[in-house]
């Protein structure tokens, strides 16, 4: 498998595959996927957009991730901002990269693809901090949670409700750049 950096047009060319990986990874229904497809198509034009993809040897899409500079006027940014106090806003939102999507097809999960995608995305990201949202889940059992914790993401908000979605989310964050310490100093991040 091959990890590649994608420009906006690379993602748009593979938008059907992106939506299919997203749907398989999250187990979402077809109607919801069509709405998300529209959003993803618009996200590629946002400032600071960065994307990565993992391709199999025969060119199929095994996973992808993308993000952009988080700013006022963006729905997600405004929701998170309204739930933070002034100090937390200054700390997390002043110069922030949002990881918007990070997914791996279920058949390819558990082999380090997600970790490689996240590491590459954060290496390309601009900003002082990185934020993401992920559904609340058992931290020990959820792959996404284990991945984010291994990368040093800490709690910014827990049990957060976005309008129109009854699931609870956590907003997690960490500083940039992502500095990988030598393994002997940080046994908790072996495997990143
Ligand atoms: C979350 C997600 C992106 C992680 O991607 P992934 O490829 O499954 O994750 P990784 O393989 O990097 O890490 C998973 C495991 O593989 C192990 N691993 C890492 N490198 C490895 C390697 N080279 N060989 C074998 N295993 C490896 C890790 O130790 C990790 O083990 P753990 O889960 O028991 O802690 C993916 O599981 C996914 O798409 N999930 C569904 C959608 C989702 O939740 N997305 C995030 C929403 S915000």
PDB file of C-alpha atoms and ligand atoms in Angstrom:
ATOM      1  CA  UNK A   1       0.000   0.000   0.000  1.00  0.00           C
ATOM      2  CA  UNK A   2       1.125   3.483  -0.864  1.00  0.00           C
ATOM      3  CA  UNK A   3       0.526   6.706   1.095  1.00  0.00           C
ATOM      4  CA  UNK A   4       0.179   9.795  -1.101  1.00  0.00           C
ATOM      5  CA  UNK A   5      -0.492  13.496  -0.549  1.00  0.00           C
ATOM      6  CA  UNK A   6      -3.554  14.694  -2.439  1.00  0.00           C
ATOM      7  CA  UNK A   7      -4.207  18.092  -3.969  1.00  0.00           C
ATOM      8  CA  UNK A   8      -7.863  19.292  -3.964  1.00  0.00           C
ATOM      9  CA  UNK A   9      -8.448  18.051  -7.528  1.00  0.00           C
ATOM     10  CA  UNK A  10      -7.029  14.604  -6.715  1.00  0.00           C
ATOM     11  CA  UNK A  11      -9.680  14.222  -4.036  1.00  0.00           C
ATOM     12  CA  UNK A  12     -12.449  15.511  -6.326  1.00  0.00           C
ATOM     13  CA  UNK A  13     -11.464  12.994  -9.026  1.00  0.00           C
ATOM     14  CA  UNK A  14     -11.844  10.171  -6.485  1.00  0.00           C
ATOM     15  CA  UNK A  15     -14.917  11.604  -4.730  1.00  0.00           C
ATOM     16  CA  UNK A  16     -17.020   8.456  -5.363  1.00  0.00           C
ATOM     17  CA  UNK A  17     -14.325   6.295  -3.739  1.00  0.00           C
ATOM     18  CA  UNK A  18     -13.888   8.767  -0.878  1.00  0.00           C
ATOM     19  CA  UNK A  19     -17.618   8.647  -0.119  1.00  0.00           C
ATOM     20  CA  UNK A  20     -17.592   4.845  -0.355  1.00  0.00           C
ATOM     21  CA  UNK A  21     -14.661   4.494   2.107  1.00  0.00           C
ATOM     22  CA  UNK A  22     -16.349   7.008   4.403  1.00  0.00           C
ATOM     23  CA  UNK A  23     -19.658   5.106   4.260  1.00  0.00           C
ATOM     24  CA  UNK A  24     -18.023   1.722   4.925  1.00  0.00           C
ATOM     25  CA  UNK A  25     -15.862   3.041   7.769  1.00  0.00           C
ATOM     26  CA  UNK A  26     -18.674   4.890   9.545  1.00  0.00           C
ATOM     27  CA  UNK A  27     -21.537   2.562   8.582  1.00  0.00           C
ATOM     28  CA  UNK A  28     -23.639   5.486   7.347  1.00  0.00           C
ATOM     29  CA  UNK A  29     -26.843   5.307   5.289  1.00  0.00           C
ATOM     30  CA  UNK A  30     -26.958   6.313   1.628  1.00  0.00           C
ATOM     31  CA  UNK A  31     -29.014   9.546   2.158  1.00  0.00           C
ATOM     32  CA  UNK A  32     -26.557  10.855   4.722  1.00  0.00           C
ATOM     33  CA  UNK A  33     -23.647  10.017   2.413  1.00  0.00           C
ATOM     34  CA  UNK A  34     -25.114  12.136  -0.374  1.00  0.00           C
ATOM     35  CA  UNK A  35     -25.272  15.148   1.939  1.00  0.00           C
ATOM     36  CA  UNK A  36     -21.706  14.531   3.113  1.00  0.00           C
ATOM     37  CA  UNK A  37     -20.580  14.232  -0.496  1.00  0.00           C
ATOM     38  CA  UNK A  38     -21.692  17.821  -1.107  1.00  0.00           C
ATOM     39  CA  UNK A  39     -19.830  19.075   1.961  1.00  0.00           C
ATOM     40  CA  UNK A  40     -16.622  17.218   1.115  1.00  0.00           C
ATOM     41  CA  UNK A  41     -16.685  18.657  -2.410  1.00  0.00           C
ATOM     42  CA  UNK A  42     -16.821  22.178  -0.933  1.00  0.00           C
ATOM     43  CA  UNK A  43     -14.237  21.550   1.821  1.00  0.00           C
ATOM     44  CA  UNK A  44     -11.391  21.069  -0.667  1.00  0.00           C
ATOM     45  CA  UNK A  45     -11.470  24.826  -1.452  1.00  0.00           C
ATOM     46  CA  UNK A  46     -10.962  25.921   2.148  1.00  0.00           C
ATOM     47  CA  UNK A  47      -7.766  27.668   3.242  1.00  0.00           C
ATOM     48  CA  UNK A  48      -5.020  25.386   4.497  1.00  0.00           C
ATOM     49  CA  UNK A  49      -6.600  22.291   2.911  1.00  0.00           C
ATOM     50  CA  UNK A  50      -4.355  19.205   3.200  1.00  0.00           C
ATOM     51  CA  UNK A  51      -5.231  15.633   2.261  1.00  0.00           C
ATOM     52  CA  UNK A  52      -3.655  12.199   2.224  1.00  0.00           C
ATOM     53  CA  UNK A  53      -4.758   8.902   0.724  1.00  0.00           C
ATOM     54  CA  UNK A  54      -3.691   5.277   0.926  1.00  0.00           C
ATOM     55  CA  UNK A  55      -3.814   3.349  -2.341  1.00  0.00           C
ATOM     56  CA  UNK A  56      -3.528  -0.388  -2.800  1.00  0.00           C
ATOM     57  CA  UNK A  57      -1.002  -1.739  -5.338  1.00  0.00           C
ATOM     58  CA  UNK A  58      -3.798  -1.928  -7.921  1.00  0.00           C
ATOM     59  CA  UNK A  59      -4.850   1.669  -7.265  1.00  0.00           C
ATOM     60  CA  UNK A  60      -7.926   1.146  -5.091  1.00  0.00           C
ATOM     61  CA  UNK A  61      -8.577   3.590  -2.255  1.00  0.00           C
ATOM     62  CA  UNK A  62      -7.972   1.982   1.152  1.00  0.00           C
ATOM     63  CA  UNK A  63      -8.239   5.133   3.238  1.00  0.00           C
ATOM     64  CA  UNK A  64      -8.031   8.908   3.264  1.00  0.00           C
ATOM     65  CA  UNK A  65      -7.822  11.859   5.601  1.00  0.00           C
ATOM     66  CA  UNK A  66      -8.125  15.605   5.209  1.00  0.00           C
ATOM     67  CA  UNK A  67      -8.363  18.838   7.108  1.00  0.00           C
ATOM     68  CA  UNK A  68      -8.043  22.613   6.778  1.00  0.00           C
ATOM     69  CA  UNK A  69      -7.551  25.795   8.742  1.00  0.00           C
ATOM     70  CA  UNK A  70     -10.407  26.173  11.201  1.00  0.00           C
ATOM     71  CA  UNK A  71     -12.001  29.619  11.177  1.00  0.00           C
ATOM     72  CA  UNK A  72     -15.059  31.709  12.074  1.00  0.00           C
ATOM     73  CA  UNK A  73     -17.992  31.245   9.696  1.00  0.00           C
ATOM     74  CA  UNK A  74     -17.352  27.510   9.415  1.00  0.00           C
ATOM     75  CA  UNK A  75     -20.199  25.558  11.029  1.00  0.00           C
ATOM     76  CA  UNK A  76     -17.967  23.182  13.033  1.00  0.00           C
ATOM     77  CA  UNK A  77     -15.658  25.947  14.226  1.00  0.00           C
ATOM     78  CA  UNK A  78     -18.582  28.126  15.345  1.00  0.00           C
ATOM     79  CA  UNK A  79     -20.204  25.242  17.255  1.00  0.00           C
ATOM     80  CA  UNK A  80     -16.993  24.440  19.101  1.00  0.00           C
ATOM     81  CA  UNK A  81     -16.196  28.114  19.749  1.00  0.00           C
ATOM     82  CA  UNK A  82     -19.588  28.714  21.320  1.00  0.00           C
ATOM     83  CA  UNK A  83     -18.959  25.888  23.833  1.00  0.00           C
ATOM     84  CA  UNK A  84     -15.495  27.088  24.937  1.00  0.00           C
ATOM     85  CA  UNK A  85     -14.614  29.830  27.407  1.00  0.00           C
ATOM     86  CA  UNK A  86     -12.332  32.706  26.368  1.00  0.00           C
ATOM     87  CA  UNK A  87      -9.175  31.079  27.636  1.00  0.00           C
ATOM     88  CA  UNK A  88      -9.887  27.809  25.821  1.00  0.00           C
ATOM     89  CA  UNK A  89     -10.766  29.711  22.642  1.00  0.00           C
ATOM     90  CA  UNK A  90      -7.436  31.514  22.717  1.00  0.00           C
ATOM     91  CA  UNK A  91      -5.592  28.288  23.425  1.00  0.00           C
ATOM     92  CA  UNK A  92      -7.265  26.059  20.861  1.00  0.00           C
ATOM     93  CA  UNK A  93      -8.828  28.161  18.123  1.00  0.00           C
ATOM     94  CA  UNK A  94      -6.438  31.055  17.472  1.00  0.00           C
ATOM     95  CA  UNK A  95      -4.422  29.178  14.818  1.00  0.00           C
ATOM     96  CA  UNK A  96      -6.006  25.785  14.445  1.00  0.00           C
ATOM     97  CA  UNK A  97      -5.957  22.975  11.889  1.00  0.00           C
ATOM     98  CA  UNK A  98      -9.107  20.839  11.943  1.00  0.00           C
ATOM     99  CA  UNK A  99      -8.795  17.161  11.042  1.00  0.00           C
ATOM    100  CA  UNK A 100     -12.167  16.856   9.326  1.00  0.00           C
ATOM    101  CA  UNK A 101     -12.152  13.235   8.170  1.00  0.00           C
ATOM    102  CA  UNK A 102      -9.858  10.252   8.745  1.00  0.00           C
ATOM    103  CA  UNK A 103     -11.075   6.843   7.604  1.00  0.00           C
ATOM    104  CA  UNK A 104      -9.791   3.451   6.569  1.00  0.00           C
ATOM    105  CA  UNK A 105     -11.838   0.773   4.800  1.00  0.00           C
ATOM    106  CA  UNK A 106     -12.730  -1.923   7.390  1.00  0.00           C
ATOM    107  CA  UNK A 107     -10.754  -4.637   5.525  1.00  0.00           C
ATOM    108  CA  UNK A 108      -7.598  -2.507   5.734  1.00  0.00           C
ATOM    109  CA  UNK A 109      -7.968  -1.450   9.396  1.00  0.00           C
ATOM    110  CA  UNK A 110      -5.566  -2.579  12.103  1.00  0.00           C
ATOM    111  CA  UNK A 111      -2.395  -2.498   9.995  1.00  0.00           C
ATOM    112  CA  UNK A 112      -1.116   0.971  10.777  1.00  0.00           C
ATOM    113  CA  UNK A 113      -2.788   2.716   7.812  1.00  0.00           C
ATOM    114  CA  UNK A 114      -4.747   5.147   9.995  1.00  0.00           C
ATOM    115  CA  UNK A 115      -1.641   6.017  12.006  1.00  0.00           C
ATOM    116  CA  UNK A 116       0.407   6.661   8.862  1.00  0.00           C
ATOM    117  CA  UNK A 117      -2.334   8.844   7.392  1.00  0.00           C
ATOM    118  CA  UNK A 118      -2.695  10.886  10.575  1.00  0.00           C
ATOM    119  CA  UNK A 119       1.077  11.346  10.943  1.00  0.00           C
ATOM    120  CA  UNK A 120       1.421  12.496   7.326  1.00  0.00           C
ATOM    121  CA  UNK A 121      -1.575  14.837   7.561  1.00  0.00           C
ATOM    122  CA  UNK A 122      -0.285  16.480  10.740  1.00  0.00           C
ATOM    123  CA  UNK A 123       3.200  16.826   9.236  1.00  0.00           C
ATOM    124  CA  UNK A 124       1.671  18.878   6.372  1.00  0.00           C
ATOM    125  CA  UNK A 125      -0.764  20.842   8.552  1.00  0.00           C
ATOM    126  CA  UNK A 126      -0.253  24.525   9.310  1.00  0.00           C
ATOM    127  CA  UNK A 127      -1.173  25.982  12.685  1.00  0.00           C
ATOM    128  CA  UNK A 128      -0.338  25.921  16.385  1.00  0.00           C
ATOM    129  CA  UNK A 129      -2.997  23.390  17.346  1.00  0.00           C
ATOM    130  CA  UNK A 130      -5.016  20.581  15.811  1.00  0.00           C
ATOM    131  CA  UNK A 131      -8.604  19.737  16.759  1.00  0.00           C
ATOM    132  CA  UNK A 132     -10.967  16.959  15.720  1.00  0.00           C
ATOM    133  CA  UNK A 133     -14.283  15.490  16.795  1.00  0.00           C
ATOM    134  CA  UNK A 134     -14.996  11.829  17.269  1.00  0.00           C
ATOM    135  CA  UNK A 135     -18.061   9.991  18.572  1.00  0.00           C
ATOM    136  CA  UNK A 136     -17.908   9.169  22.276  1.00  0.00           C
ATOM    137  CA  UNK A 137     -16.871   5.536  22.685  1.00  0.00           C
ATOM    138  CA  UNK A 138     -15.008   3.220  25.008  1.00  0.00           C
ATOM    139  CA  UNK A 139     -11.443   4.573  24.854  1.00  0.00           C
ATOM    140  CA  UNK A 140      -9.941   1.124  25.290  1.00  0.00           C
ATOM    141  CA  UNK A 141     -12.051  -0.543  22.617  1.00  0.00           C
ATOM    142  CA  UNK A 142     -12.430   2.101  19.930  1.00  0.00           C
ATOM    143  CA  UNK A 143      -9.662   2.111  17.309  1.00  0.00           C
ATOM    144  CA  UNK A 144     -10.171   5.795  16.672  1.00  0.00           C
ATOM    145  CA  UNK A 145      -9.820   6.645  20.372  1.00  0.00           C
ATOM    146  CA  UNK A 146      -6.741   4.482  20.819  1.00  0.00           C
ATOM    147  CA  UNK A 147      -5.173   6.101  17.763  1.00  0.00           C
ATOM    148  CA  UNK A 148      -5.848   9.652  18.950  1.00  0.00           C
ATOM    149  CA  UNK A 149      -4.625   8.968  22.475  1.00  0.00           C
ATOM    150  CA  UNK A 150      -1.420   7.391  21.107  1.00  0.00           C
ATOM    151  CA  UNK A 151      -0.864  10.594  19.172  1.00  0.00           C
ATOM    152  CA  UNK A 152      -1.228  12.638  22.363  1.00  0.00           C
ATOM    153  CA  UNK A 153      -4.688  14.130  21.776  1.00  0.00           C
ATOM    154  CA  UNK A 154      -6.256  15.448  24.989  1.00  0.00           C
ATOM    155  CA  UNK A 155      -9.838  16.286  25.920  1.00  0.00           C
ATOM    156  CA  UNK A 156     -11.073  19.725  24.883  1.00  0.00           C
ATOM    157  CA  UNK A 157     -14.828  19.033  25.215  1.00  0.00           C
ATOM    158  CA  UNK A 158     -16.620  15.794  26.151  1.00  0.00           C
ATOM    159  CA  UNK A 159     -20.201  14.656  25.563  1.00  0.00           C
ATOM    160  CA  UNK A 160     -20.700  17.486  23.112  1.00  0.00           C
ATOM    161  CA  UNK A 161     -23.919  17.635  21.086  1.00  0.00           C
ATOM    162  CA  UNK A 162     -23.843  19.168  17.619  1.00  0.00           C
ATOM    163  CA  UNK A 163     -27.231  20.527  16.502  1.00  0.00           C
ATOM    164  CA  UNK A 164     -29.159  17.950  14.482  1.00  0.00           C
ATOM    165  CA  UNK A 165     -27.171  14.945  15.731  1.00  0.00           C
ATOM    166  CA  UNK A 166     -28.237  13.003  18.792  1.00  0.00           C
ATOM    167  CA  UNK A 167     -24.860  11.259  19.243  1.00  0.00           C
ATOM    168  CA  UNK A 168     -22.421  12.663  21.752  1.00  0.00           C
ATOM    169  CA  UNK A 169     -18.996  13.683  20.491  1.00  0.00           C
ATOM    170  CA  UNK A 170     -15.654  14.446  22.059  1.00  0.00           C
ATOM    171  CA  UNK A 171     -13.539  17.309  20.773  1.00  0.00           C
ATOM    172  CA  UNK A 172      -9.890  16.346  21.109  1.00  0.00           C
ATOM    173  CA  UNK A 173      -6.809  18.480  20.540  1.00  0.00           C
ATOM    174  CA  UNK A 174      -3.046  18.687  20.658  1.00  0.00           C
ATOM    175  CA  UNK A 175      -0.306  21.141  19.780  1.00  0.00           C
ATOM    176  CA  UNK A 176       1.556  21.293  16.476  1.00  0.00           C
ATOM    177  CA  UNK A 177       4.039  20.384  15.261  1.00  0.00           C
ATOM    178  CA  UNK A 178       3.785  16.693  15.961  1.00  0.00           C
ATOM    179  CA  UNK A 179       7.175  15.931  17.454  1.00  0.00           C
ATOM    180  CA  UNK A 180       7.876  12.260  17.674  1.00  0.00           C
ATOM    181  CA  UNK A 181      10.086  11.506  20.620  1.00  0.00           C
ATOM    182  CA  UNK A 182      12.511   8.584  20.499  1.00  0.00           C
ATOM    183  CA  UNK A 183      10.728   5.360  21.346  1.00  0.00           C
ATOM    184  CA  UNK A 184      12.781   4.691  24.506  1.00  0.00           C
ATOM    185  CA  UNK A 185      11.593   8.004  25.959  1.00  0.00           C
ATOM    186  CA  UNK A 186       7.960   7.402  25.099  1.00  0.00           C
ATOM    187  CA  UNK A 187       6.944   3.751  25.198  1.00  0.00           C
ATOM    188  CA  UNK A 188       3.284   4.806  24.855  1.00  0.00           C
ATOM    189  CA  UNK A 189       3.772   5.854  21.248  1.00  0.00           C
ATOM    190  CA  UNK A 190       5.507   2.761  19.935  1.00  0.00           C
ATOM    191  CA  UNK A 191       3.922   1.897  16.611  1.00  0.00           C
ATOM    192  CA  UNK A 192       3.207   5.444  15.442  1.00  0.00           C
TER     193      UNK A 192
HETATM  194  C1  LIG B   1      -9.923   5.103  13.201  1.00  0.00           C
HETATM  195  C2  LIG B   1      -9.220   4.577  11.964  1.00  0.00           C
HETATM  196  C3  LIG B   1      -9.016   5.712  10.979  1.00  0.00           C
HETATM  197  C4  LIG B   1      -7.853   4.017  12.385  1.00  0.00           C
HETATM  198  O1  LIG B   1      -7.233   3.447  11.254  1.00  0.00           O
HETATM  199  P1  LIG B   1      -6.549   1.994  11.353  1.00  0.00           P
HETATM  200  O2  LIG B   1      -5.793   1.816  10.092  1.00  0.00           O
HETATM  201  O3  LIG B   1      -7.554   0.987  11.721  1.00  0.00           O
HETATM  202  O4  LIG B   1      -5.582   2.244  12.602  1.00  0.00           O
HETATM  203  P2  LIG B   1      -4.123   1.646  12.810  1.00  0.00           P
HETATM  204  O5  LIG B   1      -3.995   0.336  12.098  1.00  0.00           O
HETATM  205  O6  LIG B   1      -3.159   2.692  12.513  1.00  0.00           O
HETATM  206  O7  LIG B   1      -4.143   1.356  14.308  1.00  0.00           O
HETATM  207  C5  LIG B   1      -4.944   0.260  14.705  1.00  0.00           C
HETATM  208  C6  LIG B   1      -4.091  -0.813  15.288  1.00  0.00           C
HETATM  209  O8  LIG B   1      -3.093  -1.335  14.411  1.00  0.00           O
HETATM  210  C7  LIG B   1      -1.844  -1.457  15.120  1.00  0.00           C
HETATM  211  N1  LIG B   1      -0.756  -1.203  14.190  1.00  0.00           N
HETATM  212  C8  LIG B   1      -0.099  -0.059  13.983  1.00  0.00           C
HETATM  213  N2  LIG B   1       0.861  -0.234  13.060  1.00  0.00           N
HETATM  214  C9  LIG B   1       0.773  -1.522  12.656  1.00  0.00           C
HETATM  215  C10 LIG B   1       1.457  -2.293  11.702  1.00  0.00           C
HETATM  216  N3  LIG B   1       2.444  -1.773  10.952  1.00  0.00           N
HETATM  217  N4  LIG B   1       1.089  -3.582  11.541  1.00  0.00           N
HETATM  218  C11 LIG B   1       0.087  -4.099  12.279  1.00  0.00           C
HETATM  219  N5  LIG B   1      -0.600  -3.400  13.199  1.00  0.00           N
HETATM  220  C12 LIG B   1      -0.265  -2.127  13.389  1.00  0.00           C
HETATM  221  C13 LIG B   1      -1.896  -0.406  16.149  1.00  0.00           C
HETATM  222  O9  LIG B   1      -1.141  -0.807  17.305  1.00  0.00           O
HETATM  223  C14 LIG B   1      -3.349  -0.326  16.472  1.00  0.00           C
HETATM  224  O10 LIG B   1      -3.672  -1.232  17.487  1.00  0.00           O
HETATM  225  P3  LIG B   1      -4.811  -0.891  18.460  1.00  0.00           P
HETATM  226  O11 LIG B   1      -6.017  -0.432  17.643  1.00  0.00           O
HETATM  227  O12 LIG B   1      -5.033  -2.187  19.109  1.00  0.00           O
HETATM  228  O13 LIG B   1      -4.303   0.194  19.370  1.00  0.00           O
HETATM  229  C15 LIG B   1     -10.010   3.418  11.309  1.00  0.00           C
HETATM  230  O14 LIG B   1     -10.068   2.335  12.206  1.00  0.00           O
HETATM  231  C16 LIG B   1     -11.404   3.816  10.875  1.00  0.00           C
HETATM  232  O15 LIG B   1     -11.583   4.286   9.768  1.00  0.00           O
HETATM  233  N6  LIG B   1     -12.407   3.593  11.749  1.00  0.00           N
HETATM  234  C17 LIG B   1     -13.794   3.839  11.446  1.00  0.00           C
HETATM  235  C18 LIG B   1     -14.062   5.279  11.173  1.00  0.00           C
HETATM  236  C19 LIG B   1     -13.594   6.176  12.282  1.00  0.00           C
HETATM  237  O16 LIG B   1     -13.866   5.918  13.460  1.00  0.00           O
HETATM  238  N7  LIG B   1     -12.921   7.252  11.893  1.00  0.00           N
HETATM  239  C20 LIG B   1     -12.502   8.254  12.797  1.00  0.00           C
HETATM  240  C21 LIG B   1     -13.717   9.068  13.114  1.00  0.00           C
HETATM  241  S1  LIG B   1     -13.279  10.591  13.815  1.00  0.00           S
END
